[in-house]
Amino acid sequence: LGCGSGLPGLELNKHRRFHVDFQDFVR
């Protein structure tokens, strides 16, 4: 989704952080 557009690394980091937060919220 965020590959090849702007900063893939930053987007990936943001997505990863969101995923972790979501998992913590679900638990």
C-alpha positions as a printed Julia matrix, in Angstrom:
27×3 Matrix{Float64}:
  0.0    0.0    0.0
  2.75   2.48   0.96
  5.48   0.93  -1.2
  7.1    3.08  -3.87
  5.27   6.25  -2.79
  6.83   8.91  -0.56
  8.57   7.25   2.39
  7.77   3.52   2.54
  9.86   3.13   5.7
  7.93   5.8    7.58
  4.58   4.45   6.41
  5.57   0.92   7.4
  6.66   2.11  10.84
  3.38   3.99  11.32
  1.36   0.97  10.19
  3.36  -1.29  12.5
  2.78   1.04  15.44
 -0.95   1.2   14.68
 -1.15  -2.59  14.46
  0.58  -2.99  17.82
 -1.7   -0.41  19.43
 -4.75  -2.13  17.94
 -3.61  -5.54  19.25
 -3.04  -4.07  22.71
 -6.5   -2.48  22.6
 -8.13  -5.77  21.57
 -6.42  -7.67  24.39
